[in-house]
Amino acid sequence: MRAQNILLLVASYVFYGWWDWRFLSLIVLSTAIDYWVGLQLEKTAESSKRKLLLGLSLTANLGMLGFFKYFNFFVQSWVDAWASVGVTMQGTTLEIILPVGISFYTFQTLSYTIDIYRKQLQPTKSFIDFAAFVTFFPQLVAGPIERASHLLPQFYKKRVFQYEQAAAGVQLIIWGMFKKVVVADNCAFFVNPIFENPAAFSSGELAVGMVFFAFQIYGDFSGYSDIAIGISKLFGFDLMVNFKFPYFSRDIAEFWRRWHISLSTWFRDYVYIPLGGSRGSKGFQLRNVFIIFLVSGFWHGANWTFILWGLLHALLFLPLLLGNWNRTNLASKSYGWLDVLKIGTTFTLVCVAWVFFRADSLSLALTYLEQLSSLDSFSLRFFIKNNAYTLLFLLSVLAIVILSVRELLWVLQKRETPYLNRYWTLFLLLAIFFMGSFKNQMDFIYFQF
């Protein structure tokens, strides 16, 4: 078992250092601080000292995250705020490289110290085990964000190859590859130029571009999660489910129970509930909801577009909370014909919000929506301007249809995780080979977060 963990740790450090070895120092420092804090929390019963130790963990981890991800954002926002009232300020920004996955492993290691502080978890005595948990390479750079209480104990026992677990892992890898290289990367070919200059496109082209991005980000991010979960199964680990077919949600509350579950539940348990959660007056509940969505938006990136994206989701959640309808559409509830309208409405609202998530600036996002709402033309000339574009457009649409039909069948079967029989597995392998976008490969979107 110890040899297995050492091998995983070395492999994870090589994997992360291959991108930029200099940032290994950050992840090692974060690991060392939280390992030490965990041991000290176990030894200390005094409340003030325990709070001080937790404060050290929070300050160190969030401090590193804040500097590398948000320093320039705050400096530029300060300068722009003064400029808006006619005062010229000089701000010094830095050429800062954002370490890959820092938002993910920061939250993962914080779950360890917070749970120990709450006396919900015993600290590990093995630095190797803890370091392997923090740096576990399949999910290190883009999640799922694992809880220490779930993943860390799996490092305490020897892993033995199990055929059923490995077969399920291979299925997930194939399904994730299909979503990434067939759905996401084909859609990205059209999405990128449309969002770079929305004023040059018709309303019809912008509508298709908006839908294509919805499937690009879903195929890209959930595809990575499936691949990470699948690879982990090959090593004998079980990671948490991160997506549960979110585009079949019947309202925004259900969407967030199905989308990026590891992040939404992290904010629920470590921010929303400590703030008071659903207890207290509606005013306090609304405050907590808006804080959660704004923080979630800010977690994604140092840009006002992400903050506004979070604000839009908070506003969409607002009527559900006020009417006590936020838990009406649970996954266990059967679907009816009226739910088709609900799903369509929710998907449309999510797509509109995605415009702010994808746009490089607020002005571009507003230009996109203004041009879209003008309904000036429903022409799709951009997608069919030559034979190559037409073929790729049809492949993208076909890929979206395959994805949607396959997930619809799982939803109707009330499955929460993908399952592929041998025929679907063979079909998807052929689809990856013949339809995959290998010449126009795109980086995983969430690597930037």
Short mmCIF file of C-alpha atoms in Angstrom, two decimals:
data_model
loop_
_atom_site.label_atom_id
_atom_site.label_comp_id
_atom_site.label_asym_id
_atom_site.label_seq_id
_atom_site.Cartn_x
_atom_site.Cartn_y
_atom_site.Cartn_z
CA MET A 1 0.00 0.00 0.00
CA ARG A 2 2.79 2.45 0.90
CA ALA A 3 4.62 1.60 -2.31
CA GLN A 4 1.43 2.21 -4.29
CA ASN A 5 0.99 5.63 -2.69
CA ILE A 6 4.63 6.60 -3.28
CA LEU A 7 4.31 5.64 -6.94
CA LEU A 8 1.10 7.66 -7.27
CA LEU A 9 2.69 10.66 -5.55
CA VAL A 10 5.75 10.62 -7.80
CA ALA A 11 3.57 10.17 -10.89
CA SER A 12 1.34 13.06 -9.81
CA TYR A 13 4.30 15.38 -9.22
CA VAL A 14 5.74 14.48 -12.64
CA PHE A 15 2.32 15.00 -14.24
CA TYR A 16 1.89 18.45 -12.67
CA GLY A 17 5.52 19.49 -13.06
CA TRP A 18 5.48 18.62 -16.75
CA TRP A 19 3.42 21.77 -17.32
CA ASP A 20 5.68 24.03 -15.23
CA TRP A 21 7.92 22.50 -12.56
CA ARG A 22 8.22 25.81 -10.70
CA PHE A 23 4.64 25.60 -9.45
CA LEU A 24 5.32 22.29 -7.73
CA SER A 25 6.61 24.43 -4.87
CA LEU A 26 3.11 25.89 -4.35
CA ILE A 27 1.36 22.56 -4.15
CA VAL A 28 4.08 21.14 -1.87
CA LEU A 29 3.83 24.19 0.40
CA SER A 30 0.04 23.94 0.57
CA THR A 31 0.31 20.22 1.33
CA ALA A 32 2.89 20.73 4.07
CA ILE A 33 0.94 23.52 5.78
CA ASP A 34 -2.33 21.60 5.89
CA TYR A 35 -0.65 18.36 6.95
CA TRP A 36 0.95 20.17 9.91
CA VAL A 37 -2.23 22.08 10.75
CA GLY A 38 -4.19 18.83 10.78
CA LEU A 39 -1.80 17.24 13.28
CA GLN A 40 -1.83 20.32 15.51
CA LEU A 41 -5.62 20.49 15.50
CA GLU A 42 -5.75 16.93 16.82
CA LYS A 43 -3.42 17.84 19.70
CA THR A 44 -5.23 21.05 20.64
CA ALA A 45 -8.55 21.29 22.46
CA GLU A 46 -8.38 25.02 23.19
CA SER A 47 -10.90 26.85 21.00
CA SER A 48 -8.76 29.95 20.37
CA LYS A 49 -5.76 27.90 19.24
CA ARG A 50 -7.92 25.75 16.98
CA LYS A 51 -9.36 28.87 15.34
CA LEU A 52 -5.84 30.24 14.91
CA LEU A 53 -4.70 27.04 13.22
CA LEU A 54 -7.70 26.97 10.91
CA GLY A 55 -7.07 30.64 10.15
CA LEU A 56 -3.50 29.79 9.16
CA SER A 57 -4.72 27.15 6.72
CA LEU A 58 -7.36 29.45 5.23
CA THR A 59 -4.97 32.40 4.97
CA ALA A 60 -2.15 30.42 3.37
CA ASN A 61 -4.29 28.61 0.83
CA LEU A 62 -6.67 31.41 -0.07
CA GLY A 63 -3.77 33.87 0.00
CA MET A 64 -1.89 31.94 -2.68
CA LEU A 65 -5.07 31.50 -4.71
CA GLY A 66 -5.93 35.18 -4.34
CA PHE A 67 -2.52 36.43 -5.39
CA PHE A 68 -2.07 34.29 -8.47
CA LYS A 69 -5.66 34.49 -9.66
CA TYR A 70 -7.02 37.85 -8.55
CA PHE A 71 -4.16 40.32 -7.90
CA ASN A 72 -4.30 41.98 -11.32
CA PHE A 73 -8.10 41.94 -11.31
CA PHE A 74 -8.30 43.94 -8.09
CA VAL A 75 -5.62 46.39 -9.20
CA GLN A 76 -7.31 47.04 -12.54
CA SER A 77 -10.76 47.27 -10.94
CA TRP A 78 -9.41 49.87 -8.50
CA VAL A 79 -7.96 51.94 -11.35
CA ASP A 80 -11.16 51.65 -13.41
CA ALA A 81 -13.34 52.66 -10.45
CA TRP A 82 -11.42 55.91 -9.98
CA ALA A 83 -11.36 56.53 -13.73
CA SER A 84 -15.17 56.33 -13.80
CA VAL A 85 -15.30 59.49 -11.60
CA GLY A 86 -12.60 61.32 -13.56
CA VAL A 87 -9.60 60.50 -11.37
CA THR A 88 -6.54 59.00 -13.02
CA MET A 89 -4.78 56.40 -10.93
CA GLN A 90 -1.64 54.44 -11.66
CA GLY A 91 -1.84 50.75 -10.88
CA THR A 92 0.96 48.23 -11.09
CA THR A 93 -0.02 44.88 -12.53
CA LEU A 94 2.24 41.85 -12.69
CA GLU A 95 2.91 39.25 -15.36
CA ILE A 96 1.44 36.43 -13.30
CA ILE A 97 1.04 32.92 -14.67
CA LEU A 98 -2.01 31.20 -13.18
CA PRO A 99 -0.99 27.76 -11.86
CA VAL A 100 -3.10 25.04 -13.48
CA GLY A 101 -5.72 23.59 -11.13
CA ILE A 102 -4.97 25.91 -8.19
CA SER A 103 -8.68 26.58 -7.59
CA PHE A 104 -9.37 22.85 -7.46
CA TYR A 105 -6.58 21.58 -5.22
CA THR A 106 -6.94 24.59 -2.90
CA PHE A 107 -10.55 23.67 -2.13
CA GLN A 108 -9.69 19.99 -1.89
CA THR A 109 -7.00 20.48 0.73
CA LEU A 110 -9.10 23.02 2.64
CA SER A 111 -11.81 20.38 3.09
CA TYR A 112 -9.23 18.41 5.08
CA THR A 113 -8.40 21.09 7.65
CA ILE A 114 -11.99 22.33 7.95
CA ASP A 115 -13.32 18.81 8.59
CA ILE A 116 -10.64 18.19 11.22
CA TYR A 117 -11.47 21.52 12.85
CA ARG A 118 -15.11 20.45 12.97
CA LYS A 119 -14.03 17.11 14.46
CA GLN A 120 -15.59 15.27 11.55
CA LEU A 121 -12.29 13.74 10.39
CA GLN A 122 -9.18 12.29 11.98
CA PRO A 123 -5.88 13.63 10.59
CA THR A 124 -3.57 11.24 8.83
CA LYS A 125 -0.16 10.56 10.32
CA SER A 126 1.34 9.77 6.92
CA PHE A 127 2.59 12.69 4.87
CA ILE A 128 2.85 10.41 1.83
CA ASP A 129 -0.83 9.45 2.05
CA PHE A 130 -1.92 13.05 2.45
CA ALA A 131 0.32 14.35 -0.34
CA ALA A 132 -0.95 11.61 -2.67
CA PHE A 133 -4.53 12.66 -1.83
CA VAL A 134 -3.83 16.34 -2.59
CA THR A 135 -2.00 15.67 -5.86
CA PHE A 136 -3.91 12.63 -7.18
CA PHE A 137 -3.23 13.24 -10.88
CA PRO A 138 -6.49 12.15 -12.59
CA GLN A 139 -8.48 14.91 -10.90
CA LEU A 140 -5.72 17.31 -9.87
CA VAL A 141 -6.17 20.04 -12.47
CA ALA A 142 -9.94 20.09 -13.11
CA GLY A 143 -11.70 18.02 -10.48
CA PRO A 144 -13.92 16.60 -9.28
CA ILE A 145 -13.06 18.45 -6.05
CA GLU A 146 -12.87 15.53 -3.67
CA ARG A 147 -13.54 15.68 0.06
CA ALA A 148 -10.85 14.36 2.34
CA SER A 149 -13.48 12.31 4.16
CA HIS A 150 -14.28 10.44 0.92
CA LEU A 151 -11.00 10.09 -0.98
CA LEU A 152 -8.29 10.10 1.70
CA PRO A 153 -9.39 6.83 3.41
CA GLN A 154 -8.99 5.09 0.04
CA PHE A 155 -5.24 5.70 0.31
CA TYR A 156 -5.12 3.77 3.60
CA LYS A 157 -5.73 0.38 2.00
CA LYS A 158 -4.06 -1.62 -0.70
CA ARG A 159 -5.79 -1.44 -4.07
CA VAL A 160 -6.35 -4.68 -5.95
CA PHE A 161 -7.33 -4.85 -9.61
CA GLN A 162 -11.03 -5.61 -10.06
CA TYR A 163 -12.32 -6.38 -13.53
CA GLU A 164 -15.80 -4.91 -12.99
CA GLN A 165 -14.42 -1.65 -11.64
CA ALA A 166 -11.85 -1.38 -14.43
CA ALA A 167 -14.48 -2.14 -17.11
CA ALA A 168 -16.72 0.61 -15.71
CA GLY A 169 -13.71 2.93 -15.78
CA VAL A 170 -12.98 2.20 -19.44
CA GLN A 171 -16.62 2.91 -20.29
CA LEU A 172 -16.41 6.29 -18.57
CA ILE A 173 -13.17 7.13 -20.37
CA ILE A 174 -14.75 6.33 -23.74
CA TRP A 175 -17.89 8.34 -22.91
CA GLY A 176 -15.76 11.26 -21.70
CA MET A 177 -13.59 11.16 -24.83
CA PHE A 178 -16.71 11.22 -27.01
CA LYS A 179 -18.01 14.29 -25.17
CA LYS A 180 -14.64 16.04 -25.43
CA VAL A 181 -13.31 15.35 -28.94
CA VAL A 182 -16.59 14.74 -30.79
CA VAL A 183 -19.01 17.16 -29.10
CA ALA A 184 -16.97 19.90 -27.42
CA ASP A 185 -14.08 20.33 -29.85
CA ASN A 186 -16.27 20.26 -32.97
CA CYS A 187 -18.58 22.88 -31.45
CA ALA A 188 -15.59 24.99 -30.41
CA PHE A 189 -14.56 25.44 -34.05
CA PHE A 190 -17.67 27.60 -34.57
CA VAL A 191 -18.05 29.02 -31.06
CA ASN A 192 -14.67 30.77 -30.88
CA PRO A 193 -15.04 33.11 -33.89
CA ILE A 194 -18.67 33.87 -33.05
CA PHE A 195 -17.86 35.01 -29.51
CA GLU A 196 -14.78 36.94 -30.63
CA ASN A 197 -16.86 39.25 -32.85
CA PRO A 198 -20.62 38.79 -32.25
CA ALA A 199 -21.53 41.99 -34.11
CA ALA A 200 -20.49 40.31 -37.39
CA PHE A 201 -23.05 37.52 -37.13
CA SER A 202 -26.79 37.23 -37.64
CA SER A 203 -29.27 36.50 -34.85
CA GLY A 204 -29.67 32.96 -36.13
CA GLU A 205 -25.92 32.34 -36.10
CA LEU A 206 -25.64 33.80 -32.61
CA ALA A 207 -28.46 31.56 -31.36
CA VAL A 208 -26.72 28.47 -32.73
CA GLY A 209 -23.39 29.68 -31.35
CA MET A 210 -24.93 30.09 -27.90
CA VAL A 211 -26.34 26.56 -27.96
CA PHE A 212 -23.09 25.17 -29.32
CA PHE A 213 -21.18 26.75 -26.44
CA ALA A 214 -23.60 25.20 -23.95
CA PHE A 215 -22.71 21.79 -25.33
CA GLN A 216 -19.04 22.67 -25.72
CA ILE A 217 -18.59 23.55 -22.07
CA TYR A 218 -20.67 20.59 -20.94
CA GLY A 219 -18.87 18.13 -23.20
CA ASP A 220 -15.50 19.62 -22.29
CA PHE A 221 -15.90 19.80 -18.51
CA SER A 222 -18.07 16.76 -17.84
CA GLY A 223 -15.99 14.84 -20.36
CA TYR A 224 -12.87 15.57 -18.32
CA SER A 225 -14.67 14.52 -15.13
CA ASP A 226 -15.73 11.23 -16.73
CA ILE A 227 -12.18 10.56 -17.92
CA ALA A 228 -10.78 11.41 -14.47
CA ILE A 229 -13.30 9.15 -12.71
CA GLY A 230 -12.65 6.39 -15.23
CA ILE A 231 -8.85 6.54 -14.86
CA SER A 232 -9.25 6.56 -11.08
CA LYS A 233 -11.26 3.33 -11.29
CA LEU A 234 -8.35 1.72 -13.14
CA PHE A 235 -6.22 2.53 -10.09
CA GLY A 236 -8.84 1.20 -7.68
CA PHE A 237 -10.31 4.56 -6.59
CA ASP A 238 -13.90 5.76 -6.63
CA LEU A 239 -14.41 9.50 -7.15
CA MET A 240 -17.66 11.35 -6.63
CA VAL A 241 -20.09 11.91 -9.49
CA ASN A 242 -19.65 15.46 -10.79
CA PHE A 243 -22.47 15.72 -13.36
CA LYS A 244 -25.92 14.14 -13.55
CA PHE A 245 -27.20 15.06 -17.01
CA PRO A 246 -27.79 18.75 -16.12
CA TYR A 247 -29.47 19.85 -19.35
CA PHE A 248 -32.50 17.76 -18.40
CA SER A 249 -33.11 19.94 -15.36
CA ARG A 250 -36.60 21.36 -14.89
CA ASP A 251 -35.52 24.48 -12.98
CA ILE A 252 -32.32 26.26 -11.95
CA ALA A 253 -32.26 24.62 -8.52
CA GLU A 254 -32.26 21.19 -10.13
CA PHE A 255 -29.61 22.35 -12.59
CA TRP A 256 -27.25 23.10 -9.71
CA ARG A 257 -27.95 19.71 -8.16
CA ARG A 258 -26.77 18.19 -11.44
CA TRP A 259 -23.98 20.57 -12.59
CA HIS A 260 -20.43 20.60 -11.14
CA ILE A 261 -21.72 18.84 -8.06
CA SER A 262 -18.37 18.72 -6.30
CA LEU A 263 -18.15 22.54 -6.34
CA SER A 264 -21.80 23.28 -5.53
CA THR A 265 -21.81 20.87 -2.57
CA TRP A 266 -18.45 22.31 -1.38
CA PHE A 267 -19.95 25.80 -1.26
CA ARG A 268 -23.10 24.40 0.37
CA ASP A 269 -21.23 22.65 3.18
CA TYR A 270 -18.41 25.12 3.82
CA VAL A 271 -20.02 28.49 3.03
CA TYR A 272 -23.82 28.34 2.69
CA ILE A 273 -24.61 26.28 5.81
CA PRO A 274 -22.11 28.17 8.05
CA LEU A 275 -23.79 31.40 6.93
CA GLY A 276 -27.10 30.03 8.18
CA GLY A 277 -28.25 28.14 5.11
CA SER A 278 -32.02 27.96 4.80
CA ARG A 279 -32.60 28.83 8.44
CA GLY A 280 -33.95 32.20 9.48
CA SER A 281 -36.00 34.70 7.56
CA LYS A 282 -36.36 34.87 3.80
CA GLY A 283 -34.09 37.90 3.86
CA PHE A 284 -31.24 35.92 5.39
CA GLN A 285 -31.85 33.04 2.99
CA LEU A 286 -31.72 35.43 0.02
CA ARG A 287 -28.50 36.95 1.32
CA ASN A 288 -26.93 33.52 1.62
CA VAL A 289 -28.03 32.47 -1.86
CA PHE A 290 -26.64 35.62 -3.46
CA ILE A 291 -23.34 35.22 -1.61
CA ILE A 292 -23.00 31.63 -2.78
CA PHE A 293 -23.70 32.38 -6.44
CA LEU A 294 -21.48 35.47 -6.51
CA VAL A 295 -18.61 33.60 -4.86
CA SER A 296 -19.14 30.72 -7.27
CA GLY A 297 -18.92 33.10 -10.20
CA PHE A 298 -15.78 34.73 -8.81
CA TRP A 299 -14.20 31.29 -8.20
CA HIS A 300 -14.36 30.66 -11.93
CA GLY A 301 -12.27 33.61 -12.94
CA ALA A 302 -11.01 37.14 -12.33
CA ASN A 303 -13.44 38.89 -14.64
CA TRP A 304 -16.68 40.77 -14.10
CA THR A 305 -18.31 38.47 -16.65
CA PHE A 306 -18.08 35.55 -14.23
CA ILE A 307 -19.47 37.62 -11.37
CA LEU A 308 -22.44 38.68 -13.51
CA TRP A 309 -22.92 35.05 -14.57
CA GLY A 310 -23.20 34.11 -10.90
CA LEU A 311 -25.56 37.02 -10.26
CA LEU A 312 -27.84 35.92 -13.10
CA HIS A 313 -28.11 32.42 -11.62
CA ALA A 314 -28.91 33.94 -8.23
CA LEU A 315 -31.72 35.98 -9.82
CA LEU A 316 -33.04 32.87 -11.58
CA PHE A 317 -32.98 31.00 -8.27
CA LEU A 318 -34.77 33.83 -6.47
CA PRO A 319 -38.41 33.02 -7.41
CA LEU A 320 -37.88 29.34 -6.56
CA LEU A 321 -36.67 30.26 -3.09
CA LEU A 322 -39.43 32.81 -2.45
CA GLY A 323 -42.10 30.31 -3.53
CA ASN A 324 -40.48 27.38 -1.67
CA TRP A 325 -40.20 25.56 -5.01
CA ASN A 326 -36.43 25.04 -4.97
CA ARG A 327 -36.80 21.34 -4.07
CA THR A 328 -39.84 20.60 -6.22
CA ASN A 329 -37.99 18.83 -9.02
CA LEU A 330 -35.86 16.19 -7.37
CA ALA A 331 -34.07 13.59 -9.48
CA SER A 332 -36.33 10.85 -8.10
CA LYS A 333 -39.46 12.53 -9.48
CA SER A 334 -40.79 11.08 -12.73
CA TYR A 335 -40.95 13.17 -15.89
CA GLY A 336 -44.23 14.21 -17.55
CA TRP A 337 -45.11 16.04 -20.75
CA LEU A 338 -45.20 19.39 -18.96
CA ASP A 339 -41.59 18.82 -17.94
CA VAL A 340 -40.57 19.11 -21.61
CA LEU A 341 -41.54 22.80 -21.46
CA LYS A 342 -39.75 23.23 -18.12
CA ILE A 343 -36.59 21.62 -19.46
CA GLY A 344 -36.67 23.81 -22.58
CA THR A 345 -37.18 26.97 -20.52
CA THR A 346 -34.40 26.10 -18.07
CA PHE A 347 -31.99 25.22 -20.87
CA THR A 348 -32.72 28.53 -22.62
CA LEU A 349 -32.07 30.53 -19.45
CA VAL A 350 -28.86 28.63 -18.79
CA CYS A 351 -27.73 29.30 -22.38
CA VAL A 352 -28.33 33.04 -22.01
CA ALA A 353 -26.28 33.06 -18.81
CA TRP A 354 -23.49 31.13 -20.58
CA VAL A 355 -23.03 34.14 -22.87
CA PHE A 356 -21.55 36.09 -19.95
CA PHE A 357 -19.46 33.10 -18.90
CA ARG A 358 -17.90 32.75 -22.37
CA ALA A 359 -17.56 36.40 -23.43
CA ASP A 360 -14.17 38.03 -22.86
CA SER A 361 -15.77 41.22 -21.53
CA LEU A 362 -19.10 42.61 -20.40
CA SER A 363 -19.28 44.80 -23.49
CA LEU A 364 -18.91 41.79 -25.81
CA ALA A 365 -21.54 39.87 -23.82
CA LEU A 366 -24.00 42.75 -24.09
CA THR A 367 -23.24 43.15 -27.79
CA TYR A 368 -23.91 39.45 -28.26
CA LEU A 369 -27.30 39.58 -26.51
CA GLU A 370 -28.28 42.85 -28.21
CA GLN A 371 -27.51 41.43 -31.65
CA LEU A 372 -29.24 38.17 -30.76
CA SER A 373 -32.42 39.89 -29.59
CA SER A 374 -32.58 42.14 -32.65
CA LEU A 375 -33.85 39.18 -34.71
CA ASP A 376 -32.35 40.83 -37.77
CA SER A 377 -31.80 37.63 -39.68
CA PHE A 378 -32.07 33.91 -39.18
CA SER A 379 -29.41 33.20 -41.77
CA LEU A 380 -26.93 30.41 -41.01
CA ARG A 381 -24.50 31.26 -43.82
CA PHE A 382 -21.47 31.10 -41.52
CA PHE A 383 -22.03 27.40 -40.86
CA ILE A 384 -22.46 26.43 -44.51
CA LYS A 385 -20.16 28.83 -46.34
CA ASN A 386 -18.24 25.94 -47.90
CA ASN A 387 -18.38 22.16 -47.98
CA ALA A 388 -15.93 21.71 -45.09
CA TYR A 389 -17.92 24.04 -42.82
CA THR A 390 -21.19 22.36 -43.80
CA LEU A 391 -19.83 18.90 -43.03
CA LEU A 392 -18.41 20.00 -39.67
CA PHE A 393 -21.66 21.76 -38.79
CA LEU A 394 -23.68 18.63 -39.53
CA LEU A 395 -21.21 16.51 -37.53
CA SER A 396 -21.57 18.88 -34.57
CA VAL A 397 -25.36 18.72 -34.70
CA LEU A 398 -25.26 14.92 -35.00
CA ALA A 399 -22.89 14.68 -32.04
CA ILE A 400 -25.23 16.82 -29.91
CA VAL A 401 -28.19 14.63 -30.92
CA ILE A 402 -26.32 11.43 -30.00
CA LEU A 403 -25.28 12.90 -26.64
CA SER A 404 -28.78 14.15 -25.87
CA VAL A 405 -30.57 10.94 -26.86
CA ARG A 406 -28.17 8.77 -24.87
CA GLU A 407 -28.54 10.93 -21.76
CA LEU A 408 -32.32 11.18 -22.16
CA LEU A 409 -32.54 7.39 -22.01
CA TRP A 410 -30.46 7.37 -18.82
CA VAL A 411 -32.62 10.08 -17.28
CA LEU A 412 -35.81 8.18 -18.06
CA GLN A 413 -34.21 5.08 -16.52
CA LYS A 414 -33.44 7.24 -13.43
CA ARG A 415 -29.75 6.49 -13.70
CA GLU A 416 -27.33 8.96 -12.14
CA THR A 417 -24.20 7.68 -13.86
CA PRO A 418 -23.49 6.59 -17.45
CA TYR A 419 -23.67 2.94 -18.41
CA LEU A 420 -22.70 1.58 -21.84
CA ASN A 421 -23.36 -1.88 -23.18
CA ARG A 422 -20.96 -3.42 -25.70
CA TYR A 423 -22.88 -2.05 -28.69
CA TRP A 424 -22.86 1.53 -27.43
CA THR A 425 -19.19 1.16 -26.51
CA LEU A 426 -18.30 0.05 -30.03
CA PHE A 427 -20.48 2.74 -31.57
CA LEU A 428 -18.81 5.49 -29.51
CA LEU A 429 -15.33 4.21 -30.36
CA LEU A 430 -16.21 4.43 -34.05
CA ALA A 431 -17.71 7.89 -33.53
CA ILE A 432 -14.53 9.08 -31.81
CA PHE A 433 -12.40 7.71 -34.65
CA PHE A 434 -14.47 9.06 -37.53
CA MET A 435 -16.04 12.20 -36.00
CA GLY A 436 -13.42 13.32 -33.47
CA SER A 437 -11.83 16.74 -33.91
CA PHE A 438 -8.18 15.74 -33.81
CA LYS A 439 -6.82 18.44 -36.13
CA ASN A 440 -8.49 21.26 -34.15
CA GLN A 441 -7.78 20.06 -30.63
CA MET A 442 -8.77 22.46 -27.87
CA ASP A 443 -7.45 22.71 -24.32
CA PHE A 444 -9.88 21.75 -21.58
CA ILE A 445 -11.80 24.92 -20.68
CA TYR A 446 -11.57 24.42 -16.93
CA PHE A 447 -7.76 24.20 -16.99
CA GLN A 448 -7.83 28.01 -16.84
CA PHE A 449 -9.64 27.96 -13.50
#
